[in-house]
CSV table of N, CA and C in Angstrom, one decimal:
chain,number,residue,atom,x,y,z
G,971,UNK,N,16.0,-53.5,47.8
G,971,UNK,CA,15.0,-52.4,47.7
G,971,UNK,C,15.7,-51.1,47.2
G,972,UNK,N,16.8,-51.3,46.5
G,972,UNK,CA,17.5,-50.1,46.0
G,972,UNK,C,16.7,-49.4,44.9
G,973,UNK,N,16.7,-48.1,45.0
G,973,UNK,CA,16.0,-47.3,44.0
G,973,UNK,C,14.5,-47.0,44.4
G,974,UNK,N,14.0,-47.7,45.4
G,974,UNK,CA,12.6,-47.4,45.8
G,974,UNK,C,12.6,-46.2,46.6
G,975,UNK,N,11.5,-45.5,46.5
G,975,UNK,CA,11.2,-44.3,47.3
G,975,UNK,C,10.3,-44.6,48.4
G,976,UNK,N,10.8,-45.3,49.4
G,976,UNK,CA,9.9,-45.7,50.5
G,976,UNK,C,9.9,-44.6,51.6
G,977,UNK,N,9.4,-44.9,52.8
G,977,UNK,CA,9.3,-44.0,53.8
G,977,UNK,C,10.6,-43.4,54.3
G,978,UNK,N,11.7,-44.2,54.2
G,978,UNK,CA,13.0,-43.8,54.6
G,978,UNK,C,13.9,-43.6,53.4
G,979,UNK,N,13.4,-43.7,52.2
G,979,UNK,CA,14.2,-43.6,51.0
G,979,UNK,C,14.3,-42.2,50.6
G,980,UNK,N,14.7,-42.0,49.3
G,980,UNK,CA,14.9,-40.6,48.8
G,980,UNK,C,13.7,-39.6,48.9
G,981,UNK,N,12.5,-40.1,48.8
G,981,UNK,CA,11.3,-39.3,48.9
G,981,UNK,C,10.8,-39.3,50.3
G,982,UNK,N,11.4,-40.0,51.3
G,982,UNK,CA,10.9,-40.2,52.6
G,982,UNK,C,10.8,-38.9,53.4
G,983,UNK,N,11.7,-38.0,53.3
G,983,UNK,CA,11.7,-36.8,54.0
G,983,UNK,C,10.5,-36.0,53.7
G,984,UNK,N,10.2,-35.8,52.4
G,984,UNK,CA,9.0,-35.1,52.0
G,984,UNK,C,7.7,-35.7,52.5
G,985,UNK,N,7.7,-37.0,52.4
G,985,UNK,CA,6.5,-37.8,52.9
G,985,UNK,C,6.4,-37.6,54.4
G,986,UNK,N,7.4,-37.6,55.2
G,986,UNK,CA,7.3,-37.4,56.6
G,986,UNK,C,6.9,-36.0,56.9
G,987,UNK,N,7.4,-35.0,56.2
G,987,UNK,CA,7.0,-33.6,56.4
G,987,UNK,C,5.5,-33.4,56.0
G,988,UNK,N,5.1,-34.1,54.9
G,988,UNK,CA,3.7,-33.9,54.6
G,988,UNK,C,2.7,-34.6,55.6
G,989,UNK,N,3.1,-35.8,56.1
G,989,UNK,CA,2.3,-36.4,57.1
G,989,UNK,C,2.3,-35.6,58.4
G,990,UNK,N,3.4,-35.1,58.7
G,990,UNK,CA,3.5,-34.2,59.9
G,990,UNK,C,2.6,-33.0,59.8
G,991,UNK,N,2.6,-32.4,58.7
G,991,UNK,CA,1.7,-31.2,58.4
G,991,UNK,C,0.3,-31.6,58.5
G,992,UNK,N,-0.1,-32.7,58.0
G,992,UNK,CA,-1.5,-33.2,58.0
G,992,UNK,C,-1.9,-33.5,59.5
G,993,UNK,N,-1.0,-34.2,60.2
G,993,UNK,CA,-1.3,-34.5,61.6
G,993,UNK,C,-1.4,-33.3,62.4
G,994,UNK,N,-0.6,-32.3,62.2
G,994,UNK,CA,-0.7,-31.0,63.0
G,994,UNK,C,-2.0,-30.3,62.6
G,995,UNK,N,-2.4,-30.3,61.4
G,995,UNK,CA,-3.6,-29.7,60.9
G,995,UNK,C,-4.8,-30.3,61.6
G,996,UNK,N,-4.8,-31.7,61.7
G,996,UNK,CA,-5.9,-32.4,62.3
G,996,UNK,C,-5.9,-32.0,63.8
G,997,UNK,N,-4.8,-31.9,64.5
G,997,UNK,CA,-4.8,-31.5,65.9
G,997,UNK,C,-5.3,-30.1,66.0
G,998,UNK,N,-5.0,-29.2,65.1
G,998,UNK,CA,-5.5,-27.8,65.2
G,998,UNK,C,-7.0,-27.8,65.0
G,999,UNK,N,-7.5,-28.6,64.1
G,999,UNK,CA,-8.9,-28.7,63.8
G,999,UNK,C,-9.6,-29.2,65.0
G,1000,UNK,N,-9.0,-30.2,65.7
G,1000,UNK,CA,-9.6,-30.8,67.0
G,1000,UNK,C,-9.7,-29.7,68.0
G,1001,UNK,N,-8.7,-28.9,68.1
G,1001,UNK,CA,-8.7,-27.7,69.0
G,1001,UNK,C,-9.9,-26.8,68.7
G,1002,UNK,N,-10.1,-26.5,67.4
G,1002,UNK,CA,-11.2,-25.6,67.1
G,1002,UNK,C,-12.5,-26.2,67.4
G,1003,UNK,N,-12.6,-27.5,67.2
G,1003,UNK,CA,-13.9,-28.3,67.5
G,1003,UNK,C,-14.1,-28.2,69.1
G,1004,UNK,N,-13.0,-28.3,69.8
G,1004,UNK,CA,-13.2,-28.2,71.3
G,1004,UNK,C,-13.7,-26.8,71.7
G,1005,UNK,N,-13.2,-25.8,71.0
G,1005,UNK,CA,-13.7,-24.4,71.2
G,1005,UNK,C,-15.1,-24.3,70.8
G,1006,UNK,N,-15.5,-24.9,69.7
G,1006,UNK,CA,-17.0,-24.9,69.3
G,1006,UNK,C,-17.8,-25.6,70.3
G,1007,UNK,N,-17.4,-26.7,70.8
G,1007,UNK,CA,-18.1,-27.4,71.9
G,1007,UNK,C,-18.3,-26.6,73.2
G,1008,UNK,N,-17.2,-25.9,73.5
G,1008,UNK,CA,-17.3,-25.0,74.7
G,1008,UNK,C,-18.2,-23.9,74.5
G,1009,UNK,N,-18.2,-23.3,73.3
G,1009,UNK,CA,-19.1,-22.2,72.9
G,1009,UNK,C,-20.6,-22.8,73.0
G,1010,UNK,N,-20.8,-24.0,72.5
G,1010,UNK,CA,-22.1,-24.6,72.5
G,1010,UNK,C,-22.6,-24.8,73.9
G,1011,UNK,N,-21.7,-25.2,74.8
G,1011,UNK,CA,-22.0,-25.4,76.2
G,1011,UNK,C,-22.4,-24.1,76.9
G,1012,UNK,N,-21.7,-23.0,76.5
G,1012,UNK,CA,-22.0,-21.7,77.1
G,1012,UNK,C,-23.5,-21.3,76.7
G,1013,UNK,N,-23.9,-21.7,75.5
G,1013,UNK,CA,-25.3,-21.4,75.1
G,1013,UNK,C,-26.3,-22.2,76.0
G,1014,UNK,N,-25.9,-23.4,76.3
G,1014,UNK,CA,-26.7,-24.2,77.2
G,1014,UNK,C,-26.8,-23.5,78.6
G,1015,UNK,N,-25.7,-23.0,79.1
G,1015,UNK,CA,-25.7,-22.3,80.3
G,1015,UNK,C,-26.6,-21.0,80.3
G,1016,UNK,N,-26.5,-20.3,79.2
G,1016,UNK,CA,-27.4,-19.1,79.0
G,1016,UNK,C,-28.8,-19.5,79.0
G,1017,UNK,N,-29.1,-20.7,78.4
G,1017,UNK,CA,-30.5,-21.2,78.4
G,1017,UNK,C,-31.0,-21.5,79.8
G,1018,UNK,N,-30.1,-22.2,80.5
G,1018,UNK,CA,-30.4,-22.5,81.9
G,1018,UNK,C,-30.7,-21.2,82.8
G,1019,UNK,N,-29.9,-20.2,82.6
G,1019,UNK,CA,-30.1,-19.0,83.3
G,1019,UNK,C,-31.4,-18.3,83.0
G,1020,UNK,N,-31.9,-18.5,81.7
G,1020,UNK,CA,-33.2,-17.9,81.4
G,1020,UNK,C,-34.3,-18.7,82.0
G,1021,UNK,N,-34.2,-20.0,81.9
G,1021,UNK,CA,-35.2,-20.9,82.4
G,1021,UNK,C,-35.3,-20.9,83.9
G,1022,UNK,N,-34.2,-21.0,84.5
G,1022,UNK,CA,-34.1,-21.0,86.0
G,1022,UNK,C,-33.1,-20.1,86.5
G,1023,UNK,N,-33.4,-18.8,86.7
G,1023,UNK,CA,-32.4,-17.8,87.1
G,1023,UNK,C,-31.8,-18.0,88.4
G,1024,UNK,N,-32.5,-18.7,89.3
G,1024,UNK,CA,-32.0,-19.0,90.6
G,1024,UNK,C,-31.0,-20.1,90.7
G,1025,UNK,N,-30.9,-20.9,89.7
G,1025,UNK,CA,-30.0,-22.1,89.6
G,1025,UNK,C,-28.5,-21.6,89.5
G,1026,UNK,N,-27.6,-22.2,90.3
G,1026,UNK,CA,-26.2,-21.9,90.2
G,1026,UNK,C,-25.6,-22.5,88.9
G,1027,UNK,N,-25.2,-21.7,88.0
G,1027,UNK,CA,-24.5,-22.1,86.8
G,1027,UNK,C,-23.2,-21.4,86.6
G,1028,UNK,N,-22.3,-21.9,85.8
G,1028,UNK,CA,-21.0,-21.2,85.6
G,1028,UNK,C,-21.3,-20.0,84.7
G,1029,UNK,N,-20.3,-19.1,84.7
G,1029,UNK,CA,-20.3,-17.9,84.0
G,1029,UNK,C,-20.1,-18.2,82.5
G,1030,UNK,N,-21.1,-17.9,81.7
G,1030,UNK,CA,-20.9,-18.3,80.2
G,1030,UNK,C,-19.9,-17.4,79.6
G,1031,UNK,N,-19.6,-16.2,80.1
G,1031,UNK,CA,-18.5,-15.4,79.5
G,1031,UNK,C,-17.2,-16.1,79.6
G,1032,UNK,N,-16.9,-16.7,80.8
G,1032,UNK,CA,-15.7,-17.4,81.0
G,1032,UNK,C,-15.5,-18.6,80.0
G,1033,UNK,N,-16.7,-19.2,79.8
G,1033,UNK,CA,-16.6,-20.3,78.8
G,1033,UNK,C,-16.4,-19.8,77.4
G,1034,UNK,N,-17.0,-18.7,77.0
G,1034,UNK,CA,-16.8,-18.1,75.7
G,1034,UNK,C,-15.3,-17.6,75.6
G,1035,UNK,N,-14.7,-17.1,76.6
G,1035,UNK,CA,-13.3,-16.6,76.6
G,1035,UNK,C,-12.5,-17.8,76.4
G,1036,UNK,N,-12.7,-19.0,77.0
G,1036,UNK,CA,-12.0,-20.2,76.9
G,1036,UNK,C,-12.1,-20.6,75.4
G,1037,UNK,N,-13.3,-20.6,74.9
G,1037,UNK,CA,-13.5,-21.0,73.5
G,1037,UNK,C,-12.7,-20.1,72.5
G,1038,UNK,N,-12.7,-18.8,72.8
G,1038,UNK,CA,-12.0,-17.9,72.0
G,1038,UNK,C,-10.4,-18.2,72.0
G,1039,UNK,N,-10.0,-18.5,73.2
G,1039,UNK,CA,-8.5,-18.8,73.4
G,1039,UNK,C,-8.2,-20.1,72.6
G,1040,UNK,N,-9.0,-21.1,72.7
G,1040,UNK,CA,-8.7,-22.3,71.9
G,1040,UNK,C,-8.7,-22.0,70.4
G,1041,UNK,N,-9.7,-21.2,70.0
G,1041,UNK,CA,-9.7,-20.9,68.5
G,1041,UNK,C,-8.5,-20.0,68.2
G,1042,UNK,N,-8.2,-19.1,69.0
G,1042,UNK,CA,-7.0,-18.2,68.7
G,1042,UNK,C,-5.7,-19.0,68.6
G,1043,UNK,N,-5.6,-19.9,69.5
G,1043,UNK,CA,-4.4,-20.8,69.5
G,1043,UNK,C,-4.3,-21.6,68.3
G,1044,UNK,N,-5.4,-22.2,67.9
G,1044,UNK,CA,-5.4,-23.0,66.6
G,1044,UNK,C,-5.1,-22.1,65.4
G,1045,UNK,N,-5.7,-21.0,65.4
G,1045,UNK,CA,-5.5,-20.1,64.2
G,1045,UNK,C,-4.0,-19.7,64.1
G,1046,UNK,N,-3.4,-19.4,65.3
G,1046,UNK,CA,-2.0,-19.1,65.3
G,1046,UNK,C,-1.2,-20.3,64.7
G,1047,UNK,N,-1.6,-21.5,65.0
G,1047,UNK,CA,-0.9,-22.7,64.5
G,1047,UNK,C,-1.1,-22.8,63.0
G,1048,UNK,N,-2.3,-22.5,62.5
G,1048,UNK,CA,-2.5,-22.5,61.1
G,1048,UNK,C,-1.7,-21.4,60.4
G,1049,UNK,N,-1.7,-20.3,61.1
G,1049,UNK,CA,-0.9,-19.1,60.5
G,1049,UNK,C,0.6,-19.5,60.4
G,1050,UNK,N,1.1,-20.1,61.4
G,1050,UNK,CA,2.5,-20.6,61.3
G,1050,UNK,C,2.8,-21.5,60.1
G,1051,UNK,N,1.8,-22.4,59.9
G,1051,UNK,CA,1.9,-23.4,58.8
G,1051,UNK,C,1.8,-22.6,57.5
G,1052,UNK,N,0.9,-21.7,57.4
G,1052,UNK,CA,0.7,-21.0,56.1
G,1052,UNK,C,2.0,-20.2,55.8
G,1053,UNK,N,2.6,-19.5,56.8
G,1053,UNK,CA,3.8,-18.7,56.6
G,1053,UNK,C,4.9,-19.7,56.2
G,1054,UNK,N,5.0,-20.8,56.8
G,1054,UNK,CA,6.1,-21.7,56.4
G,1054,UNK,C,6.0,-22.3,55.0
G,1055,UNK,N,4.7,-22.6,54.6
G,1055,UNK,CA,4.5,-23.1,53.3
G,1055,UNK,C,4.7,-22.0,52.2
G,1056,UNK,N,4.4,-20.8,52.6
G,1056,UNK,CA,4.6,-19.7,51.6
G,1056,UNK,C,6.1,-19.4,51.5
G,1057,UNK,N,6.9,-19.5,52.6
G,1057,UNK,CA,8.3,-19.3,52.5
G,1057,UNK,C,9.0,-20.4,51.7
G,1058,UNK,N,8.5,-21.7,51.9
G,1058,UNK,CA,9.0,-22.8,51.2
G,1058,UNK,C,8.7,-22.7,49.7
G,1059,UNK,N,7.5,-22.2,49.3
G,1059,UNK,CA,7.2,-22.0,48.0
G,1059,UNK,C,8.1,-20.9,47.3
G,1060,UNK,N,8.3,-19.8,48.1
G,1060,UNK,CA,9.1,-18.8,47.6
G,1060,UNK,C,10.6,-19.2,47.4
G,1061,UNK,N,11.1,-20.1,48.2
G,1061,UNK,CA,12.4,-20.6,48.1
G,1061,UNK,C,12.5,-21.5,46.8
G,1062,UNK,N,11.4,-22.2,46.5
G,1062,UNK,CA,11.4,-23.0,45.3
G,1062,UNK,C,11.1,-22.3,44.0
G,1063,UNK,N,10.9,-20.9,44.2
G,1063,UNK,CA,10.7,-20.1,43.0
G,1063,UNK,C,9.3,-20.0,42.5
G,1064,UNK,N,8.3,-20.6,43.3
G,1064,UNK,CA,6.9,-20.5,42.9
G,1064,UNK,C,6.4,-19.2,43.3
G,1065,UNK,N,5.6,-18.6,42.4
G,1065,UNK,CA,5.0,-17.3,42.7
G,1065,UNK,C,4.0,-17.3,43.8
G,1066,UNK,N,4.1,-16.4,44.8
G,1066,UNK,CA,3.2,-16.3,45.9
G,1066,UNK,C,2.7,-14.9,46.0
G,1067,UNK,N,1.5,-14.7,46.2
G,1067,UNK,CA,0.9,-13.3,46.4
G,1067,UNK,C,0.8,-13.0,47.9
G,1068,UNK,N,0.9,-14.0,48.8
G,1068,UNK,CA,0.8,-13.7,50.2
G,1068,UNK,C,-0.6,-13.5,50.7
G,1069,UNK,N,-1.6,-13.7,49.9
G,1069,UNK,CA,-3.0,-13.5,50.3
G,1069,UNK,C,-3.4,-14.4,51.4
G,1070,UNK,N,-3.0,-15.7,51.4
G,1070,UNK,CA,-3.3,-16.6,52.4
G,1070,UNK,C,-2.8,-16.2,53.8
G,1071,UNK,N,-1.5,-15.6,53.7
G,1071,UNK,CA,-0.9,-15.2,55.0
G,1071,UNK,C,-1.7,-14.0,55.5
G,1072,UNK,N,-2.0,-13.0,54.7
G,1072,UNK,CA,-2.8,-11.9,55.1
G,1072,UNK,C,-4.2,-12.2,55.6
G,1073,UNK,N,-4.9,-13.1,54.9
G,1073,UNK,CA,-6.2,-13.6,55.4
G,1073,UNK,C,-6.1,-14.3,56.7
G,1074,UNK,N,-5.1,-15.1,56.9
G,1074,UNK,CA,-4.9,-15.7,58.2
G,1074,UNK,C,-4.7,-14.7,59.3
G,1075,UNK,N,-3.9,-13.6,59.0
G,1075,UNK,CA,-3.7,-12.6,60.0
G,1075,UNK,C,-5.0,-11.9,60.3
G,1076,UNK,N,-5.8,-11.6,59.3
G,1076,UNK,CA,-7.1,-11.0,59.6
G,1076,UNK,C,-8.0,-11.8,60.5
G,1077,UNK,N,-8.0,-13.1,60.2
G,1077,UNK,CA,-8.9,-14.0,61.1
G,1077,UNK,C,-8.3,-14.0,62.5
G,1078,UNK,N,-7.1,-14.0,62.7
G,1078,UNK,CA,-6.5,-13.9,64.0
G,1078,UNK,C,-6.9,-12.6,64.7
G,1079,UNK,N,-6.8,-11.5,64.0
G,1079,UNK,CA,-7.2,-10.2,64.5
G,1079,UNK,C,-8.6,-10.2,65.0
G,1080,UNK,N,-9.5,-10.7,64.1
G,1080,UNK,CA,-10.9,-10.8,64.5
G,1080,UNK,C,-11.1,-11.6,65.8
G,1081,UNK,N,-10.5,-12.7,65.9
G,1081,UNK,CA,-10.6,-13.6,67.0
G,1081,UNK,C,-10.0,-12.9,68.3
G,1082,UNK,N,-8.9,-12.2,68.1
G,1082,UNK,CA,-8.3,-11.5,69.2
G,1082,UNK,C,-9.2,-10.3,69.7
G,1083,UNK,N,-9.8,-9.6,68.7
G,1083,UNK,CA,-10.8,-8.5,69.1
G,1083,UNK,C,-12.0,-9.1,69.9
G,1084,UNK,N,-12.5,-10.2,69.4
G,1084,UNK,CA,-13.6,-10.9,70.2
G,1084,UNK,C,-13.2,-11.3,71.6
G,1085,UNK,N,-12.0,-11.8,71.7
G,1085,UNK,CA,-11.5,-12.2,73.0
G,1085,UNK,C,-11.4,-11.0,73.9
G,1086,UNK,N,-10.8,-9.9,73.4
G,1086,UNK,CA,-10.6,-8.7,74.2
G,1086,UNK,C,-12.0,-8.1,74.6
G,1087,UNK,N,-12.9,-8.1,73.7
G,1087,UNK,CA,-14.3,-7.6,74.1
G,1087,UNK,C,-14.9,-8.5,75.2
G,1088,UNK,N,-14.8,-9.8,75.1
G,1088,UNK,CA,-15.3,-10.7,76.1
G,1088,UNK,C,-14.6,-10.4,77.4
G,1089,UNK,N,-13.2,-10.2,77.4
G,1089,UNK,CA,-12.5,-10.0,78.6
G,1089,UNK,C,-12.9,-8.6,79.2
G,1090,UNK,N,-13.2,-7.6,78.4
G,1090,UNK,CA,-13.7,-6.4,78.9
G,1090,UNK,C,-15.0,-6.4,79.5
G,1091,UNK,N,-15.9,-7.2,78.9
G,1091,UNK,CA,-17.3,-7.4,79.4
G,1091,UNK,C,-17.2,-8.2,80.7
G,1092,UNK,N,-16.4,-9.2,80.7
G,1092,UNK,CA,-16.3,-10.0,81.9
G,1092,UNK,C,-15.7,-9.2,83.1
G,1093,UNK,N,-14.7,-8.4,82.8
G,1093,UNK,CA,-14.1,-7.5,83.8
G,1093,UNK,C,-15.1,-6.5,84.3
G,1094,UNK,N,-15.9,-5.9,83.5
G,1094,UNK,CA,-16.9,-5.0,83.8
G,1094,UNK,C,-18.0,-5.6,84.7
G,1095,UNK,N,-18.4,-6.8,84.3
G,1095,UNK,CA,-19.5,-7.4,85.1
G,1095,UNK,C,-19.1,-7.8,86.5
G,1096,UNK,N,-17.8,-8.3,86.6
G,1096,UNK,CA,-17.2,-8.7,87.8
G,1096,UNK,C,-16.9,-7.5,88.8
G,1097,UNK,N,-16.4,-6.5,88.2
G,1097,UNK,CA,-16.0,-5.3,89.1
G,1097,UNK,C,-17.1,-4.2,89.1
G,1098,UNK,N,-18.1,-4.4,88.3
G,1098,UNK,CA,-19.2,-3.4,88.2
G,1098,UNK,C,-18.7,-2.0,87.7
G,1099,UNK,N,-17.6,-2.0,87.0
G,1099,UNK,CA,-17.1,-0.7,86.4
G,1099,UNK,C,-17.3,-0.7,84.9
G,1100,UNK,N,-18.0,0.3,84.4
G,1100,UNK,CA,-18.2,0.4,83.0
G,1100,UNK,C,-16.9,0.8,82.2
G,1101,UNK,N,-15.9,1.2,82.9
G,1101,UNK,CA,-14.7,1.7,82.2
G,1101,UNK,C,-13.9,0.5,81.6
G,1102,UNK,N,-14.0,-0.7,82.1
G,1102,UNK,CA,-13.3,-1.8,81.6
G,1102,UNK,C,-13.6,-2.1,80.2
G,1103,UNK,N,-14.9,-2.1,79.8
G,1103,UNK,CA,-15.3,-2.3,78.4
G,1103,UNK,C,-14.7,-1.3,77.5
G,1104,UNK,N,-14.7,0.0,78.0
G,1104,UNK,CA,-14.2,1.0,77.1
G,1104,UNK,C,-12.7,0.8,77.0
G,1105,UNK,N,-12.0,0.4,78.0
G,1105,UNK,CA,-10.5,0.1,77.9
G,1105,UNK,C,-10.3,-1.0,76.8
G,1106,UNK,N,-11.1,-2.0,76.9
G,1106,UNK,CA,-10.9,-3.1,75.9
G,1106,UNK,C,-11.2,-2.6,74.5
G,1107,UNK,N,-12.2,-1.8,74.4
G,1107,UNK,CA,-12.5,-1.2,73.0
G,1107,UNK,C,-11.3,-0.4,72.5
G,1108,UNK,N,-10.7,0.5,73.4
G,1108,UNK,CA,-9.6,1.3,73.1
G,1108,UNK,C,-8.4,0.4,72.6
G,1109,UNK,N,-8.2,-0.7,73.4
G,1109,UNK,CA,-7.1,-1.6,73.0
G,1109,UNK,C,-7.3,-2.2,71.6
G,1110,UNK,N,-8.6,-2.6,71.4
G,1110,UNK,CA,-9.0,-3.2,70.1
G,1110,UNK,C,-8.7,-2.2,69.0
G,1111,UNK,N,-9.1,-0.9,69.2
G,1111,UNK,CA,-8.8,0.1,68.2
G,1111,UNK,C,-7.3,0.3,67.9
G,1112,UNK,N,-6.5,0.2,69.0
G,1112,UNK,CA,-5.1,0.3,68.8
G,1112,UNK,C,-4.6,-0.9,68.0
G,1113,UNK,N,-5.1,-2.1,68.3
G,1113,UNK,CA,-4.6,-3.3,67.6
G,1113,UNK,C,-5.0,-3.2,66.1
G,1114,UNK,N,-6.1,-2.6,65.8
G,1114,UNK,CA,-6.5,-2.6,64.4
G,1114,UNK,C,-5.8,-1.6,63.6
G,1115,UNK,N,-5.0,-0.7,64.2
G,1115,UNK,CA,-4.3,0.3,63.4
G,1115,UNK,C,-3.1,-0.3,62.7
G,1116,UNK,N,-2.9,0.1,61.5
G,1116,UNK,CA,-1.7,-0.4,60.7
G,1116,UNK,C,-0.4,-0.1,61.4
G,1117,UNK,N,0.5,-1.0,61.3
G,1117,UNK,CA,1.9,-0.8,61.9
G,1117,UNK,C,2.7,-0.1,60.9
G,1118,UNK,N,3.4,0.9,61.3
G,1118,UNK,CA,4.2,1.7,60.4
G,1118,UNK,C,5.7,1.4,60.6
């Protein structure tokens, strides 16, 4: 088998890395799907609350926060992949504009803002204090300011 580029041959490392990247991407997409399913279930809970307000149902905000955490975690994984691929392309001399990295960071920021807003709303409704939502909004504003 000399000269063949098999799984363990000269091109085997690149193949293994490519397969690993694809498998990791699939796992991250499954995580996002789990978040979507949890979000969907929270809508069912809200529907049940409207139809039968006296029925004991879980807190939909907790479900939404869980869905946001799953999505945020997956987006962080995709961001790590994107940064690694951009660095690899830069090392090989390929021109990169960094737009994918910036767009990934923006999507993470949006998801983080949503999570903080949900956490603020959840804290306010549990403690009955309107200040919690304002604190989360202030934190969100601080997070959205550019880093100098």
